[in-house]
PDB file of C-alpha atoms and ligand atoms in Angstrom:
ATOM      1  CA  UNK L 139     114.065  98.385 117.539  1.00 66.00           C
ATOM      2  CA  UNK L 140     117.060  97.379 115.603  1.00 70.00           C
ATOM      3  CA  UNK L 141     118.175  99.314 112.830  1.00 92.00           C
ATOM      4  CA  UNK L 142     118.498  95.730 110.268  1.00 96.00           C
ATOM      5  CA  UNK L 143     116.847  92.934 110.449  1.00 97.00           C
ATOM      6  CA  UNK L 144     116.926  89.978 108.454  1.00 98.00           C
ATOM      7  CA  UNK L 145     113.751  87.734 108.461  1.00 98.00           C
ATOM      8  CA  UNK L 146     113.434  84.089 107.311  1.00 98.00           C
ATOM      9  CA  UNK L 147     110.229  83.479 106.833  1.00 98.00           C
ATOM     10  CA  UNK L 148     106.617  85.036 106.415  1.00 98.00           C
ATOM     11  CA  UNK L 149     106.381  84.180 110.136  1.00 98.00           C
ATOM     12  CA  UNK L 150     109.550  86.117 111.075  1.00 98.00           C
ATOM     13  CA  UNK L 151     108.652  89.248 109.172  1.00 98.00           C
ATOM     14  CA  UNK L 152     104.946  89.210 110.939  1.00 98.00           C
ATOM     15  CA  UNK L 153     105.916  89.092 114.050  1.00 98.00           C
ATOM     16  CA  UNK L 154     108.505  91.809 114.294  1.00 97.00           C
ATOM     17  CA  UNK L 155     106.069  94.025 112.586  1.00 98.00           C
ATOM     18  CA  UNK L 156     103.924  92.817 115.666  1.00 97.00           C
ATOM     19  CA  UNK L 157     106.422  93.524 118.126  1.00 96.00           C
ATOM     20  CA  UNK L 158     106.884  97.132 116.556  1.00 96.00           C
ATOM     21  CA  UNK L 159     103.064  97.644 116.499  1.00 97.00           C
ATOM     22  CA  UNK L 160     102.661  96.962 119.820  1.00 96.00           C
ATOM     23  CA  UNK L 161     105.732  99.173 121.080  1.00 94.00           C
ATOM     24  CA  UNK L 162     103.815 102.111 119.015  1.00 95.00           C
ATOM     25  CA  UNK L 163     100.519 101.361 120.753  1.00 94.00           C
ATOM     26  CA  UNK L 164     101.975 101.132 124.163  1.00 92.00           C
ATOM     27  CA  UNK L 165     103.707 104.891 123.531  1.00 91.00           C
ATOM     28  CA  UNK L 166     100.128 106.321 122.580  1.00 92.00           C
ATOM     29  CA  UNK L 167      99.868 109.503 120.164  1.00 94.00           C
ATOM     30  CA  UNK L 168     101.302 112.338 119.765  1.00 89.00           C
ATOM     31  CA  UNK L 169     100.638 115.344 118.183  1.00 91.00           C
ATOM     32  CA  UNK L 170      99.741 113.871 114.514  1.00 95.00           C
ATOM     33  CA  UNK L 171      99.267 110.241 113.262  1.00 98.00           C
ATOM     34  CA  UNK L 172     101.627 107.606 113.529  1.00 97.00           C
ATOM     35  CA  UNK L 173     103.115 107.243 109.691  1.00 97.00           C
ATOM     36  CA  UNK L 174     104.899 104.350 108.566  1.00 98.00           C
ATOM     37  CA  UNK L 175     106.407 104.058 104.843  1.00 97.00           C
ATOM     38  CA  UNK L 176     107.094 100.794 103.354  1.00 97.00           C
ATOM     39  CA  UNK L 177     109.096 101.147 100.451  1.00 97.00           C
ATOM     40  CA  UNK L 178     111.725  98.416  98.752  1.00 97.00           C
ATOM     41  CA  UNK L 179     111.594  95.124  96.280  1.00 97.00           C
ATOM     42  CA  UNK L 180     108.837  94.232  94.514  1.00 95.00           C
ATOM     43  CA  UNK L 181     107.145  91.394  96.496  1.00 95.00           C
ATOM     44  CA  UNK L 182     109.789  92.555  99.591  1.00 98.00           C
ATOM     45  CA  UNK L 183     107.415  91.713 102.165  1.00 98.00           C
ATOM     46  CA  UNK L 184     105.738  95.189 102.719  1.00 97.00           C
ATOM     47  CA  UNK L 185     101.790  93.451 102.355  1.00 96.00           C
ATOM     48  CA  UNK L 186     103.072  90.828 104.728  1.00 97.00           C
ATOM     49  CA  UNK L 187     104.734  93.049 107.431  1.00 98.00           C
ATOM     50  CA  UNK L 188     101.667  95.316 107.397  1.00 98.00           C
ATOM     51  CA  UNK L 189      99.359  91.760 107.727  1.00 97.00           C
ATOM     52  CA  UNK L 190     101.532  91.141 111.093  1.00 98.00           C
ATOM     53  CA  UNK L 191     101.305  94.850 111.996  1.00 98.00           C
ATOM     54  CA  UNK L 192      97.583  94.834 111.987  1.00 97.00           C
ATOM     55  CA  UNK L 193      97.178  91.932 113.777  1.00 97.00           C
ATOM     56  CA  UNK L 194      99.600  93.477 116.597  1.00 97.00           C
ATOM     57  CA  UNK L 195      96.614  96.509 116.513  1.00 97.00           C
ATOM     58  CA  UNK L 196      94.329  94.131 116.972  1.00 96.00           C
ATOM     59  CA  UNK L 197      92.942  94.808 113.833  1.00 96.00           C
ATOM     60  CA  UNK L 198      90.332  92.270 113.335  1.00 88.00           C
ATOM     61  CA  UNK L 199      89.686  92.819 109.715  1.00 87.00           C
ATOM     62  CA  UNK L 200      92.107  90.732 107.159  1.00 88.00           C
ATOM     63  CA  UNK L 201      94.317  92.856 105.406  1.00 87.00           C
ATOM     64  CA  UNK L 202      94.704  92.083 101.685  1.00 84.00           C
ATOM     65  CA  UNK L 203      97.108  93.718  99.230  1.00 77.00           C
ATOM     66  CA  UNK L 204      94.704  96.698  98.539  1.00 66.00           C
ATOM     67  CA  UNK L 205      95.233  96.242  94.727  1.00 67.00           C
ATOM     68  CA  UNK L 206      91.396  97.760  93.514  1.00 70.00           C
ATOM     69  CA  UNK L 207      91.012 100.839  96.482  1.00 75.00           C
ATOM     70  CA  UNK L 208      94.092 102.958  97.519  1.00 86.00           C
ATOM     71  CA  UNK L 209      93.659 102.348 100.985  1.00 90.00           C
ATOM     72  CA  UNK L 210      91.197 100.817 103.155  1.00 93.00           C
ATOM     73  CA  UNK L 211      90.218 101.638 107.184  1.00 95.00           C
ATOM     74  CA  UNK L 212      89.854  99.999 109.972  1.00 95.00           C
ATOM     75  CA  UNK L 213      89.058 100.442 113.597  1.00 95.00           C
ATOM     76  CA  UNK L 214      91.990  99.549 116.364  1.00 96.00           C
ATOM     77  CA  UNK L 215      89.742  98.050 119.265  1.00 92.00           C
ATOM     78  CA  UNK L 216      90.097  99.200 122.121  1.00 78.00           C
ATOM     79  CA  UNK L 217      91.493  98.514 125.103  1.00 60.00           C
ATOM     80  CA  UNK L 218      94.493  96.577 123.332  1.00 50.00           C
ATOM     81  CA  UNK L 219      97.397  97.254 125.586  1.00 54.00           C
ATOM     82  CA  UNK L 220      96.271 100.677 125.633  1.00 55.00           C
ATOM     83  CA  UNK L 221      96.638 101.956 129.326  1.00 57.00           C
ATOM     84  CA  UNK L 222      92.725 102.224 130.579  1.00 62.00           C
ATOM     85  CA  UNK L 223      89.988 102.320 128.211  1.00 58.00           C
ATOM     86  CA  UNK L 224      87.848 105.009 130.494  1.00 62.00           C
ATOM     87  CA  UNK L 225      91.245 107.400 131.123  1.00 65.00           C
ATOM     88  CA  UNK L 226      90.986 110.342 129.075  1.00 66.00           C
ATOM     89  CA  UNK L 227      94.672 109.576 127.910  1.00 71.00           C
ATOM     90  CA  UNK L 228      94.039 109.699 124.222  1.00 77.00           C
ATOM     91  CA  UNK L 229      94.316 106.392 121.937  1.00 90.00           C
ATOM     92  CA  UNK L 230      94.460 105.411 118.993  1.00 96.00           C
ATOM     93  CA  UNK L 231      91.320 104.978 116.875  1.00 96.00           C
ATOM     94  CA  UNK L 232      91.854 104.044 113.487  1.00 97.00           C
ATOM     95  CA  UNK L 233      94.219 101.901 111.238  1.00 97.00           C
ATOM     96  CA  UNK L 234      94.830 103.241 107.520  1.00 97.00           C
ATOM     97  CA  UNK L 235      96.500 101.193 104.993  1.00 96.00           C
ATOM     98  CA  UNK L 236      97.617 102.681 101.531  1.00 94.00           C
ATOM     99  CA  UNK L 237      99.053 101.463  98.673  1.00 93.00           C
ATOM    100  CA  UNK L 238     100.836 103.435  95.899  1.00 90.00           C
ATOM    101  CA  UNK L 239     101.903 101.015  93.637  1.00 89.00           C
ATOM    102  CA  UNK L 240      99.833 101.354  90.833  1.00 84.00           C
ATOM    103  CA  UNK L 241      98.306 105.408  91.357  1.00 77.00           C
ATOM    104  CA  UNK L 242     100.219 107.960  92.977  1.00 73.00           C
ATOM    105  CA  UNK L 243      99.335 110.867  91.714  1.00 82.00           C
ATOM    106  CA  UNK L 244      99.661 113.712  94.434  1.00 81.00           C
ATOM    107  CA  UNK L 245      96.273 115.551  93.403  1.00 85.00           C
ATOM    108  CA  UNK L 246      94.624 112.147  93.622  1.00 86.00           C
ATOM    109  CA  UNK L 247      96.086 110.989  96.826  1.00 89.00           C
ATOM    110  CA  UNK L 248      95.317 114.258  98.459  1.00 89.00           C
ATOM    111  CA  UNK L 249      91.749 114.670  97.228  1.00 90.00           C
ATOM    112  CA  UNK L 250      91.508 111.529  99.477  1.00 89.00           C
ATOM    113  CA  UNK L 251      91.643 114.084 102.519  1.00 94.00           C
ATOM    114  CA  UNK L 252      95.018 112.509 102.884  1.00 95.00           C
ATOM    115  CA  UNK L 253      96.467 115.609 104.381  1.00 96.00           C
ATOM    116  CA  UNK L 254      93.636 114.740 107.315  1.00 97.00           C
ATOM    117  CA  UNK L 255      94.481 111.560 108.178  1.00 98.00           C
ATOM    118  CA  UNK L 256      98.211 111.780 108.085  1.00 97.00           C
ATOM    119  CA  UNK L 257      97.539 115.033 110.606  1.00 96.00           C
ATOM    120  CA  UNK L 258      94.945 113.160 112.825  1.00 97.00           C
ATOM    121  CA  UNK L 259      96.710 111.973 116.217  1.00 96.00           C
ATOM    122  CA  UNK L 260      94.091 109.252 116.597  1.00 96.00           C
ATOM    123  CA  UNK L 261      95.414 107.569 113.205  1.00 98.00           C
ATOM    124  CA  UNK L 262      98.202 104.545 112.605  1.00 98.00           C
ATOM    125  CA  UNK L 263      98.925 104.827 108.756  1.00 98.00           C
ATOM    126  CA  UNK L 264     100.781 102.437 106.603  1.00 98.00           C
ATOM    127  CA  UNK L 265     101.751 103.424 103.122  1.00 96.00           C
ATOM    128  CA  UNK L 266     103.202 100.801 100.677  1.00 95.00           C
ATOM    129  CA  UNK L 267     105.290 102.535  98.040  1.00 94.00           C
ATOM    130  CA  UNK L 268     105.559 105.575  99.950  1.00 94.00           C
ATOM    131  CA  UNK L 269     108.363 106.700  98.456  1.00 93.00           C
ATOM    132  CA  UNK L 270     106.275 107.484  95.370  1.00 91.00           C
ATOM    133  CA  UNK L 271     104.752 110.316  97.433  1.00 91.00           C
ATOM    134  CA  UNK L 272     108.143 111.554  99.245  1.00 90.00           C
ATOM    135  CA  UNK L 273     107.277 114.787  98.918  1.00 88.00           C
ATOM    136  CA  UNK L 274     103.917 114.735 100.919  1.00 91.00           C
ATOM    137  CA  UNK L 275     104.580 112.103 103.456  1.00 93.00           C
ATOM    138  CA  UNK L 276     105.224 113.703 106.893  1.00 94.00           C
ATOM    139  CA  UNK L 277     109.145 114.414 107.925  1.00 92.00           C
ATOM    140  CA  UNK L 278     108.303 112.341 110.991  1.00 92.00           C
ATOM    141  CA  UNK L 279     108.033 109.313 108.639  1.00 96.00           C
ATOM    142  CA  UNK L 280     109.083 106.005 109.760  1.00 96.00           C
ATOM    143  CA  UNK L 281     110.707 104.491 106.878  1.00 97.00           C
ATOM    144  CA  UNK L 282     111.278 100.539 106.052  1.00 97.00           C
ATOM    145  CA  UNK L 283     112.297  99.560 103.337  1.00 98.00           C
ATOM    146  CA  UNK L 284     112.260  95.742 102.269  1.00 98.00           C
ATOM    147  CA  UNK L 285     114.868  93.830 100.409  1.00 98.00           C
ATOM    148  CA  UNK L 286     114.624  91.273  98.871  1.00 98.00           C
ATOM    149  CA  UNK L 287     117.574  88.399  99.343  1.00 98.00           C
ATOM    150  CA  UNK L 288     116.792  85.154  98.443  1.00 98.00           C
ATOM    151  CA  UNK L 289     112.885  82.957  98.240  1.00 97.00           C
ATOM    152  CA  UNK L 290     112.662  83.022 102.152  1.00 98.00           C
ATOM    153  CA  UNK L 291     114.940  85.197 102.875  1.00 98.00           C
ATOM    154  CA  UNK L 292     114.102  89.724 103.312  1.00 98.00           C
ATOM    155  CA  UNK L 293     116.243  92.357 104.747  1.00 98.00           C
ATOM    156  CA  UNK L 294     114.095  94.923 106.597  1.00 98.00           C
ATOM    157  CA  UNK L 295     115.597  98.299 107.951  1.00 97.00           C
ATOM    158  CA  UNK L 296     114.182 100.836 109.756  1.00 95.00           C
ATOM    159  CA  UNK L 297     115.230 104.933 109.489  1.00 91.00           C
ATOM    160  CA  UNK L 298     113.225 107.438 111.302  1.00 82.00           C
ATOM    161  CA  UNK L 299     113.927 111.234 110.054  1.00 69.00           C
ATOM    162  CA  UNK L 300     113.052 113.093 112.641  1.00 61.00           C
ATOM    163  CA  UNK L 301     113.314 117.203 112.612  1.00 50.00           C
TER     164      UNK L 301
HETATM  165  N1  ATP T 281     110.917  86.472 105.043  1.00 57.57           N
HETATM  166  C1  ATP T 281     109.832  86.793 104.341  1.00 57.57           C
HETATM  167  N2  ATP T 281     109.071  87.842 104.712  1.00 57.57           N
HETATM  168  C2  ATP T 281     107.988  88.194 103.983  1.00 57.57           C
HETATM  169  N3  ATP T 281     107.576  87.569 102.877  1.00 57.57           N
HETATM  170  C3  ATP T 281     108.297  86.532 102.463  1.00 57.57           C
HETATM  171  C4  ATP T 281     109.447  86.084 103.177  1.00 57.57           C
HETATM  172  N4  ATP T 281     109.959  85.012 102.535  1.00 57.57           N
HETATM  173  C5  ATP T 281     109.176  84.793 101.479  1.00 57.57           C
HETATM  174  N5  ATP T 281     108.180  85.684 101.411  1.00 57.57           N
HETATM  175  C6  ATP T 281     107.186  85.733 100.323  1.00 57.57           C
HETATM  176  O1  ATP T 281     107.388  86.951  99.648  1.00 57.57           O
HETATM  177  C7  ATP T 281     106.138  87.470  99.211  1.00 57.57           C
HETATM  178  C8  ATP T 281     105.956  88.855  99.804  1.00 57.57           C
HETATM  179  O2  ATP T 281     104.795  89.367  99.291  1.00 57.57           O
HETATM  180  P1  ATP T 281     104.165  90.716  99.780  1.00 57.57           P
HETATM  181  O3  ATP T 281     102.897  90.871  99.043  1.00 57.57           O
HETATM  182  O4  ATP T 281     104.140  90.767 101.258  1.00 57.57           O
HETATM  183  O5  ATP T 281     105.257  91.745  99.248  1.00 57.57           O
HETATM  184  P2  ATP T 281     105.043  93.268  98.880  1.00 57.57           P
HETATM  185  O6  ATP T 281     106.332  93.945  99.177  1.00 57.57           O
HETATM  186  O7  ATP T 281     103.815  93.801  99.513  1.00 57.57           O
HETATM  187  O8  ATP T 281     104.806  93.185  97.323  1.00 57.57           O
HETATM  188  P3  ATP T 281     104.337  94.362  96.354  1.00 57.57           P
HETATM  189  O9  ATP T 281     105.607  94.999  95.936  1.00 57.57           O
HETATM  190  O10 ATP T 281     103.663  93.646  95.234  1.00 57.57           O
HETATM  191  O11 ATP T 281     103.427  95.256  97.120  1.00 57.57           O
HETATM  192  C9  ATP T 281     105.071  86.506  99.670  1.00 57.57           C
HETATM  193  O12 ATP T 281     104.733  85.664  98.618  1.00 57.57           O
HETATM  194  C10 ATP T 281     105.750  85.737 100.782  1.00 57.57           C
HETATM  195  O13 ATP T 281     105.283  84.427 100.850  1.00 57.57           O
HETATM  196 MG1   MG T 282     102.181  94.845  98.700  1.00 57.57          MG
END
């Protein structure tokens, strides 16, 4: 995974966050959900890269900006790349995706049994303005922020804080 990357299209941007959904898929869980937190420009690319991320899941379901509902859930099918469907290696199951941008109000957010799914190995979870909620997202966080360089044109890096 590198560190930058500069995309130059919609395209581009979807299928590195493919690429990156697969590699997470192919590692399995561990220990709590997988948390990624999309922060940056407004209209950076965040809806798009998760749209591309999904698909890499296998998500079936089409993933809209979730403007109306903080988050919506879906199922990652199974087997998708994920060793063998009858192993008792554990998977992943489900496929969160937040959004922040207009309500993040830490009461609110965790009345949502937030705390759950963020602690739930079997969970992917994609926050969009994540950095709204800083102080409850999980230290083991992988961060991307999107910036926003010209019409076609985004700057994507990656920083994972690990403890
Ligand atoms: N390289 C690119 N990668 C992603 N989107 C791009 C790119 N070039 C142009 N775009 C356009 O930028 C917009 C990105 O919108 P998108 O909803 O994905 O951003 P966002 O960061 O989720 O916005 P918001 O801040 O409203 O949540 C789209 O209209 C898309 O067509
Ligand atoms: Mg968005």
């Amino acid at each position: 995974m590198k560190k930058e990357n500069i995309t130059s299209s919609i395209t581009q941007t979807k299928k590195l966050a493919e690429k990156i959904a697969k590699q997470i898929i192919k590692k399995g869980p561990e220990g709590q959900a997988f948390v990624i937190g999309l922060k940056g420009d407004l209209g950076g690319g965040k809806t798009t890269f998760v749209q591309g991320f999904a698909k890499g899941l296998g998500v079936k379901e089409k993933i809209l900006s979730p403007t109306f509902v903080i988050y919506r859930k879906s199922q990652i099918p199974n087997p998708n790349g994920q060793s063998n469907p009858k192993s008792q290696i554990p998977k992943f199951k489900y496929f969160y995706h937040f959004d922040f941008y207009r309500t993040a109000k830490p009461e609110e957010i965790l009345s949502l049994g937030f705390k759950e799914i963020i602690s739930d190995s079997r969970n992917i979870v994609a926050i969009e303005w994540a950095d709204k909620i800083k102080k409850i997202m999980p230290k083991n966080t992988l961060w991307l922020n999107f910036e926003f360089i010209n019409e076609s044109t985004r700057k994507i890096t990656f920083r994972k804080i690990t403890l």
